Amino acid sequence: MVGDGMNYNSEVFLFNGRTPDVEEPFDDLDPVTMIVFGDWGSGPLGEYTKDLLYQEAQIRDFDGVLHYGDFAYDLHDDEGEKGDMFLRMIEPIAANYAYMGIPGNHEDHKNATHFKARFNMPHNEAN
């Protein structure tokens, strides 16, 4: 669930990711299948891309999505409303699969503030 805690909260979505068994050797793991893409804008072409991803989800077995930059072509436009609209558009995919994002050149506005506020990516000391 996402939201501001006062005025808006999304629906609750649940999905299961793949977690390796710490007792098993990691070399015995099945490969992870990801859909990888970048430059996903909003508007009619963004909706078309969303529909293609949704169709892929119906016919292919994949573990997650890696989106490498350029979200909505400027999440910060219209005081962030464009980013909010984009997240509502990608919700059917992002709420049901592991969804990893890597900021691109369109996310650099004010040190990627809008990207960081919307995408809480895992990190550790190595990255």
Coordinates of N, CA, C and O in Angstrom, one line a residue:
M1 N 0.9 -1.2 0.0 CA 0.0 0.0 0.0 C 0.9 1.2 0.0 O 1.9 1.3 0.7
V2 N 0.5 2.2 -0.8 CA 1.2 3.5 -0.8 C 0.2 4.6 -0.5 O -1.0 4.4 -0.7
G3 N 0.7 5.7 -0.1 CA -0.1 6.9 0.1 C 0.5 7.8 1.1 O 1.6 7.6 1.6
D4 N -0.2 8.9 1.4 CA 0.3 9.9 2.3 C -0.2 9.6 3.8 O 0.2 10.4 4.7
G5 N -1.0 8.6 4.0 CA -1.4 8.3 5.4 C -2.6 9.1 5.8 O -3.2 8.8 6.9
M6 N -3.0 10.1 5.1 CA -4.1 11.0 5.5 C -5.2 11.1 4.4 O -6.4 10.7 4.7
N7 N -4.8 11.5 3.2 CA -5.8 11.8 2.2 C -6.0 10.7 1.2 O -7.0 10.5 0.5
Y8 N -4.9 9.9 0.9 CA -4.9 8.9 -0.1 C -4.1 7.7 0.3 O -3.0 7.8 0.8
N9 N -4.7 6.6 0.0 CA -4.0 5.3 0.2 C -4.4 4.4 -1.0 O -5.6 4.4 -1.3
S10 N -3.5 3.7 -1.5 CA -3.9 2.7 -2.6 C -4.5 1.5 -2.0 O -4.5 1.3 -0.8
E11 N -4.9 0.6 -2.9 CA -5.3 -0.7 -2.5 C -4.1 -1.4 -2.0 O -3.0 -1.1 -2.2
V12 N -4.4 -2.5 -1.3 CA -3.3 -3.4 -0.8 C -3.1 -4.5 -1.8 O -4.0 -5.1 -2.2
F13 N -1.8 -4.6 -2.2 CA -1.4 -5.7 -3.2 C -0.4 -6.6 -2.5 O 0.4 -6.1 -1.8
L14 N -0.5 -7.8 -2.8 CA 0.5 -8.8 -2.3 C 1.1 -9.6 -3.4 O 0.3 -10.0 -4.4
F15 N 2.3 -9.9 -3.4 CA 2.9 -10.9 -4.3 C 4.1 -11.5 -3.6 O 4.6 -11.0 -2.6
N16 N 4.5 -12.7 -4.0 CA 5.6 -13.4 -3.4 C 6.8 -13.4 -4.4 O 6.7 -13.7 -5.5
G17 N 7.9 -12.9 -3.8 CA 9.2 -12.9 -4.6 C 9.9 -14.2 -4.3 O 9.5 -15.1 -3.5
R18 N 11.0 -14.4 -5.0 CA 11.8 -15.6 -4.8 C 12.9 -15.3 -3.8 O 13.7 -14.4 -4.0
T19 N 13.0 -16.0 -2.8 CA 14.0 -15.9 -1.7 C 14.9 -17.2 -1.7 O 14.3 -18.2 -1.5
P20 N 16.2 -17.0 -1.9 CA 17.0 -18.3 -1.8 C 17.0 -18.9 -0.4 O 16.9 -18.2 0.6
D21 N 17.0 -20.2 -0.4 CA 17.1 -20.9 0.9 C 18.5 -20.8 1.3 O 19.5 -21.3 0.7
V22 N 18.7 -20.3 2.5 CA 20.1 -20.0 3.0 C 20.8 -21.4 3.3 O 22.0 -21.4 3.4
E23 N 20.1 -22.4 3.4 CA 20.7 -23.7 3.7 C 21.2 -24.4 2.4 O 22.0 -25.3 2.5
E24 N 20.7 -24.0 1.3 CA 21.0 -24.6 0.0 C 22.2 -23.9 -0.7 O 22.3 -22.7 -0.5
P25 N 23.0 -24.5 -1.4 CA 24.1 -23.8 -2.1 C 23.5 -22.9 -3.2 O 22.5 -23.3 -3.9
F26 N 24.0 -21.7 -3.4 CA 23.4 -20.8 -4.3 C 23.6 -21.2 -5.8 O 22.8 -20.8 -6.6
D27 N 24.5 -22.1 -6.1 CA 24.7 -22.5 -7.5 C 23.6 -23.4 -7.9 O 23.5 -23.8 -9.1
D28 N 22.7 -23.9 -7.0 CA 21.6 -24.8 -7.4 C 20.3 -24.0 -7.7 O 19.3 -24.6 -7.9
L29 N 20.4 -22.7 -7.7 CA 19.2 -21.9 -7.9 C 18.7 -21.9 -9.3 O 19.6 -21.9 -10.2
D30 N 17.4 -21.9 -9.6 CA 16.9 -21.7 -10.9 C 17.2 -20.3 -11.4 O 17.3 -19.4 -10.5
P31 N 17.4 -20.1 -12.7 CA 17.6 -18.7 -13.1 C 16.4 -17.8 -12.9 O 15.3 -18.3 -12.8
V32 N 16.7 -16.6 -12.7 CA 15.7 -15.5 -12.5 C 15.4 -15.0 -13.9 O 16.3 -14.6 -14.6
T33 N 14.1 -14.9 -14.2 CA 13.7 -14.3 -15.5 C 13.1 -12.9 -15.3 O 12.1 -12.8 -14.5
M34 N 13.7 -12.0 -15.9 CA 13.3 -10.6 -15.8 C 12.8 -10.0 -17.1 O 13.4 -10.4 -18.2
I35 N 11.9 -9.1 -17.1 CA 11.6 -8.3 -18.3 C 12.4 -7.0 -18.0 O 12.3 -6.4 -17.0
V36 N 13.2 -6.6 -19.0 CA 14.1 -5.5 -18.8 C 13.8 -4.4 -19.9 O 13.7 -4.8 -21.1
F37 N 13.6 -3.2 -19.5 CA 13.4 -2.1 -20.5 C 13.7 -0.8 -19.9 O 13.9 -0.7 -18.7
G38 N 13.7 0.2 -20.7 CA 13.8 1.6 -20.3 C 13.0 2.5 -21.1 O 12.3 2.1 -22.1
D39 N 13.0 3.8 -20.7 CA 12.3 4.8 -21.5 C 10.8 4.6 -21.6 O 10.3 4.5 -22.7
W40 N 10.2 4.5 -20.5 CA 8.7 4.2 -20.5 C 8.0 5.5 -20.1 O 8.0 6.0 -19.0
G41 N 7.4 6.1 -21.1 CA 6.7 7.4 -20.9 C 5.3 7.2 -20.5 O 4.8 6.1 -20.3
S42 N 4.6 8.3 -20.4 CA 3.2 8.3 -20.2 C 2.4 8.6 -21.5 O 3.0 8.6 -22.5
G43 N 1.1 8.8 -21.4 CA 0.3 9.1 -22.6 C 0.0 7.8 -23.3 O 0.1 6.7 -22.8
P44 N -0.5 8.0 -24.6 CA -0.9 6.8 -25.4 C 0.2 5.8 -25.6 O -0.1 4.6 -25.5
L45 N 1.4 6.1 -25.8 CA 2.5 5.1 -26.0 C 2.8 4.4 -24.7 O 3.1 3.3 -24.7
G46 N 2.7 5.2 -23.6 CA 2.9 4.5 -22.3 C 1.8 3.6 -22.0 O 2.1 2.5 -21.4
E47 N 0.6 3.9 -22.3 CA -0.5 3.0 -22.1 C -0.4 1.7 -23.0 O -0.6 0.6 -22.5
Y48 N 0.1 1.9 -24.2 CA 0.4 0.8 -25.1 C 1.4 -0.1 -24.5 O 1.3 -1.4 -24.5
T49 N 2.5 0.4 -24.0 CA 3.5 -0.4 -23.3 C 3.0 -1.1 -22.1 O 3.3 -2.3 -21.9
K50 N 2.2 -0.4 -21.3 CA 1.5 -1.1 -20.2 C 0.7 -2.3 -20.6 O 0.8 -3.4 -20.0
D51 N -0.1 -2.1 -21.7 CA -0.9 -3.2 -22.2 C 0.0 -4.4 -22.7 O -0.4 -5.5 -22.4
L52 N 1.1 -4.1 -23.3 CA 2.0 -5.1 -23.8 C 2.6 -5.9 -22.6 O 2.7 -7.1 -22.6
L53 N 3.0 -5.2 -21.6 CA 3.5 -5.8 -20.4 C 2.5 -6.7 -19.7 O 2.8 -7.8 -19.2
Y54 N 1.3 -6.2 -19.6 CA 0.2 -7.0 -19.0 C -0.1 -8.3 -19.8 O -0.3 -9.3 -19.3
Q55 N 0.0 -8.1 -21.2 CA -0.2 -9.3 -22.0 C 0.9 -10.3 -21.8 O 0.7 -11.5 -21.7
E56 N 2.2 -9.8 -21.7 CA 3.3 -10.7 -21.4 C 3.1 -11.4 -20.0 O 3.4 -12.6 -19.9
A57 N 2.6 -10.7 -19.1 CA 2.3 -11.3 -17.8 C 1.3 -12.5 -17.9 O 1.4 -13.4 -17.0
Q58 N 0.4 -12.4 -18.8 CA -0.6 -13.5 -19.0 C 0.0 -14.7 -19.7 O -0.5 -15.8 -19.4
I59 N 1.0 -14.5 -20.5 CA 1.5 -15.7 -21.3 C 2.9 -16.2 -20.9 O 3.3 -17.2 -21.3
R60 N 3.7 -15.4 -20.1 CA 5.0 -15.7 -19.8 C 5.2 -15.8 -18.3 O 4.6 -15.0 -17.5
D61 N 6.0 -16.7 -17.8 CA 6.4 -16.8 -16.4 C 7.6 -16.0 -16.2 O 8.7 -16.4 -16.6
F62 N 7.5 -14.9 -15.5 CA 8.7 -14.1 -15.2 C 8.7 -13.7 -13.7 O 7.7 -13.7 -13.1
D63 N 9.9 -13.4 -13.2 CA 10.0 -13.1 -11.8 C 9.9 -11.6 -11.4 O 9.6 -11.3 -10.3
G64 N 10.3 -10.7 -12.3 CA 10.2 -9.3 -12.0 C 10.5 -8.5 -13.2 O 10.7 -9.0 -14.3
V65 N 10.5 -7.2 -13.0 CA 10.8 -6.2 -14.0 C 11.9 -5.3 -13.6 O 12.0 -4.9 -12.4
L66 N 12.8 -5.0 -14.5 CA 13.9 -4.1 -14.3 C 13.7 -2.9 -15.3 O 13.8 -3.1 -16.5
H67 N 13.4 -1.8 -14.7 CA 13.2 -0.6 -15.5 C 14.4 0.3 -15.4 O 14.6 0.9 -14.3
Y68 N 15.2 0.5 -16.5 CA 16.4 1.2 -16.4 C 16.3 2.6 -16.9 O 16.8 3.0 -17.9
G69 N 15.6 3.4 -16.2 CA 15.6 4.9 -16.4 C 14.5 5.4 -17.3 O 13.9 4.7 -18.1
D70 N 14.4 6.7 -17.1 CA 13.4 7.6 -17.9 C 12.0 7.1 -17.6 O 11.3 6.6 -18.5
F71 N 11.6 7.4 -16.4 CA 10.2 7.1 -16.0 C 9.3 8.3 -16.3 O 9.5 9.4 -15.8
A72 N 8.3 8.0 -17.1 CA 7.3 9.0 -17.4 C 7.8 10.2 -18.2 O 7.0 11.1 -18.5
Y73 N 9.1 10.3 -18.5 CA 9.7 11.4 -19.0 C 9.4 12.7 -18.2 O 8.6 13.5 -18.5
D74 N 10.0 12.6 -17.0 CA 10.0 13.7 -16.0 C 8.9 13.6 -15.0 O 7.9 14.2 -15.1
L75 N 9.2 12.8 -14.0 CA 8.3 12.5 -12.9 C 7.9 13.9 -12.2 O 6.8 14.0 -11.6
H76 N 8.8 14.8 -12.2 CA 8.6 16.1 -11.5 C 7.7 17.1 -12.2 O 7.3 18.1 -11.6
D77 N 7.4 16.9 -13.5 CA 6.5 17.8 -14.2 C 5.2 18.0 -13.5 O 4.6 17.1 -12.9
D78 N 4.7 19.2 -13.7 CA 3.4 19.6 -13.1 C 3.4 19.4 -11.6 O 2.4 18.8 -11.1
E79 N 4.5 19.8 -11.0 CA 4.6 19.6 -9.5 C 4.4 18.1 -9.1 O 3.9 17.9 -8.0
G80 N 4.9 17.2 -9.9 CA 4.8 15.8 -9.5 C 3.6 15.1 -10.0 O 3.5 13.9 -9.8
E81 N 2.6 15.8 -10.5 CA 1.4 15.2 -11.0 C 1.6 14.2 -12.1 O 1.0 13.1 -12.1
K82 N 2.6 14.5 -13.0 CA 2.9 13.5 -14.0 C 3.5 12.2 -13.5 O 3.1 11.2 -13.9
G83 N 4.3 12.3 -12.4 CA 4.8 11.1 -11.8 C 3.7 10.3 -11.1 O 3.7 9.1 -11.2
D84 N 2.7 11.0 -10.4 CA 1.6 10.3 -9.8 C 0.8 9.6 -10.9 O 0.4 8.5 -10.7
M85 N 0.5 10.3 -12.0 CA -0.3 9.7 -13.1 C 0.5 8.4 -13.6 O -0.1 7.4 -13.9
F86 N 1.8 8.5 -13.8 CA 2.6 7.4 -14.3 C 2.5 6.2 -13.3 O 2.3 5.1 -13.8
L87 N 2.6 6.5 -12.0 CA 2.5 5.4 -11.1 C 1.2 4.7 -11.1 O 1.1 3.5 -10.9
R88 N 0.1 5.5 -11.2 CA -1.2 4.9 -11.3 C -1.3 4.0 -12.6 O -1.9 2.9 -12.6
M89 N -0.6 4.4 -13.7 CA -0.7 3.7 -14.9 C 0.1 2.3 -14.8 O -0.4 1.3 -15.2
I90 N 1.2 2.3 -14.1 CA 2.0 1.1 -14.0 C 1.6 0.2 -12.8 O 2.1 -0.9 -12.7
E91 N 0.7 0.6 -12.0 CA 0.3 -0.1 -10.9 C -0.1 -1.6 -11.1 O 0.3 -2.5 -10.4
P92 N -0.8 -1.9 -12.2 CA -1.1 -3.3 -12.4 C 0.1 -4.2 -12.5 O 0.1 -5.4 -12.2
I93 N 1.2 -3.7 -13.0 CA 2.5 -4.5 -13.2 C 3.3 -4.4 -11.9 O 3.7 -5.3 -11.3
A94 N 3.5 -3.1 -11.4 CA 4.4 -2.9 -10.3 C 3.8 -3.5 -9.0 O 4.6 -3.8 -8.1
A95 N 2.5 -3.6 -8.9 CA 1.9 -4.2 -7.7 C 1.9 -5.7 -7.6 O 1.7 -6.3 -6.6
N96 N 2.2 -6.3 -8.7 CA 2.1 -7.8 -8.8 C 3.4 -8.5 -9.1 O 3.5 -9.7 -9.1
Y97 N 4.5 -7.8 -9.4 CA 5.8 -8.3 -9.6 C 6.9 -7.5 -8.9 O 6.7 -6.3 -8.7
A98 N 8.0 -8.1 -8.6 CA 9.1 -7.3 -8.2 C 9.5 -6.3 -9.2 O 9.6 -6.7 -10.4
Y99 N 9.5 -5.1 -8.9 CA 9.7 -4.0 -9.8 C 10.9 -3.1 -9.4 O 10.8 -2.4 -8.4
M100 N 12.0 -3.3 -10.1 CA 13.2 -2.5 -9.7 C 13.4 -1.4 -10.7 O 13.3 -1.6 -11.9
G101 N 13.8 -0.2 -10.2 CA 14.0 0.9 -11.0 C 15.4 1.4 -10.8 O 16.0 1.4 -9.7
I102 N 16.0 1.9 -11.9 CA 17.3 2.5 -11.9 C 17.1 3.9 -12.5 O 16.6 4.0 -13.6
P103 N 17.5 5.0 -11.8 CA 17.3 6.3 -12.4 C 18.1 6.6 -13.7 O 19.2 6.1 -13.8
G104 N 17.5 7.3 -14.6 CA 18.1 7.7 -15.8 C 18.3 9.2 -15.9 O 18.1 9.9 -14.9
N105 N 18.7 9.7 -17.0 CA 18.9 11.1 -17.1 C 17.7 12.0 -16.9 O 17.8 13.1 -16.5
H106 N 16.5 11.4 -17.1 CA 15.3 12.2 -16.9 C 14.9 12.3 -15.4 O 14.0 13.0 -15.0
E107 N 15.6 11.5 -14.6 CA 15.3 11.5 -13.1 C 16.3 12.4 -12.4 O 16.2 12.4 -11.2
D108 N 17.2 13.1 -13.1 CA 18.2 13.9 -12.4 C 17.7 15.2 -11.8 O 18.5 15.8 -11.1
H109 N 16.5 15.6 -12.0 CA 16.0 16.8 -11.5 C 16.1 16.9 -10.0 O 15.6 16.0 -9.3
K110 N 16.8 17.9 -9.5 CA 17.0 18.1 -8.1 C 17.5 16.8 -7.4 O 16.9 16.3 -6.4
N111 N 18.6 16.2 -8.0 CA 19.2 15.0 -7.4 C 18.3 13.9 -7.3 O 18.3 13.1 -6.3
A112 N 17.4 13.7 -8.3 CA 16.5 12.5 -8.4 C 15.5 12.5 -7.3 O 15.0 11.4 -6.8
T113 N 15.1 13.6 -6.7 CA 14.2 13.7 -5.6 C 12.9 13.0 -5.8 O 12.4 12.2 -5.0
H114 N 12.3 13.2 -7.0 CA 11.0 12.6 -7.2 C 11.2 11.0 -7.4 O 10.3 10.3 -7.0
F115 N 12.2 10.6 -8.0 CA 12.5 9.2 -8.1 C 12.7 8.5 -6.8 O 12.1 7.5 -6.4
K116 N 13.5 9.2 -5.9 CA 13.8 8.6 -4.6 C 12.5 8.6 -3.7 O 12.4 7.7 -2.9
A117 N 11.7 9.6 -3.9 CA 10.4 9.6 -3.1 C 9.4 8.5 -3.5 O 8.6 8.1 -2.7
R118 N 9.5 8.1 -4.8 CA 8.5 7.1 -5.3 C 9.0 5.7 -5.3 O 8.2 4.8 -5.3
F119 N 10.3 5.5 -5.4 CA 10.9 4.2 -5.5 C 11.9 3.9 -4.4 O 13.0 4.5 -4.4
N120 N 11.6 3.1 -3.5 CA 12.5 2.7 -2.4 C 13.2 1.4 -2.8 O 12.7 0.3 -2.5
M121 N 14.3 1.5 -3.5 CA 15.1 0.4 -3.9 C 16.0 -0.2 -2.8 O 16.5 0.6 -2.0
P122 N 16.1 -1.5 -2.8 CA 17.0 -2.1 -1.8 C 18.4 -1.7 -2.0 O 18.9 -1.4 -3.1
H123 N 19.2 -1.6 -0.9 CA 20.6 -1.2 -1.0 C 21.3 -1.8 0.1 O 20.8 -2.2 1.1
N124 N 22.6 -1.8 0.0 CA 23.5 -2.2 1.0 C 24.8 -1.5 0.9 O 24.9 -0.6 0.1
E125 N 25.8 -1.8 1.7 CA 27.0 -1.0 1.7 C 27.7 -1.1 0.4 O 28.5 -0.2 0.1
A126 N 27.5 -2.2 -0.3 CA 28.2 -2.4 -1.6 C 27.7 -1.4 -2.7 O 28.4 -1.2 -3.7
N127 N 26.5 -1.0 -2.6 CA 26.0 -0.1 -3.7 C 25.5 1.2 -3.1 O 24.8 2.0 -3.6

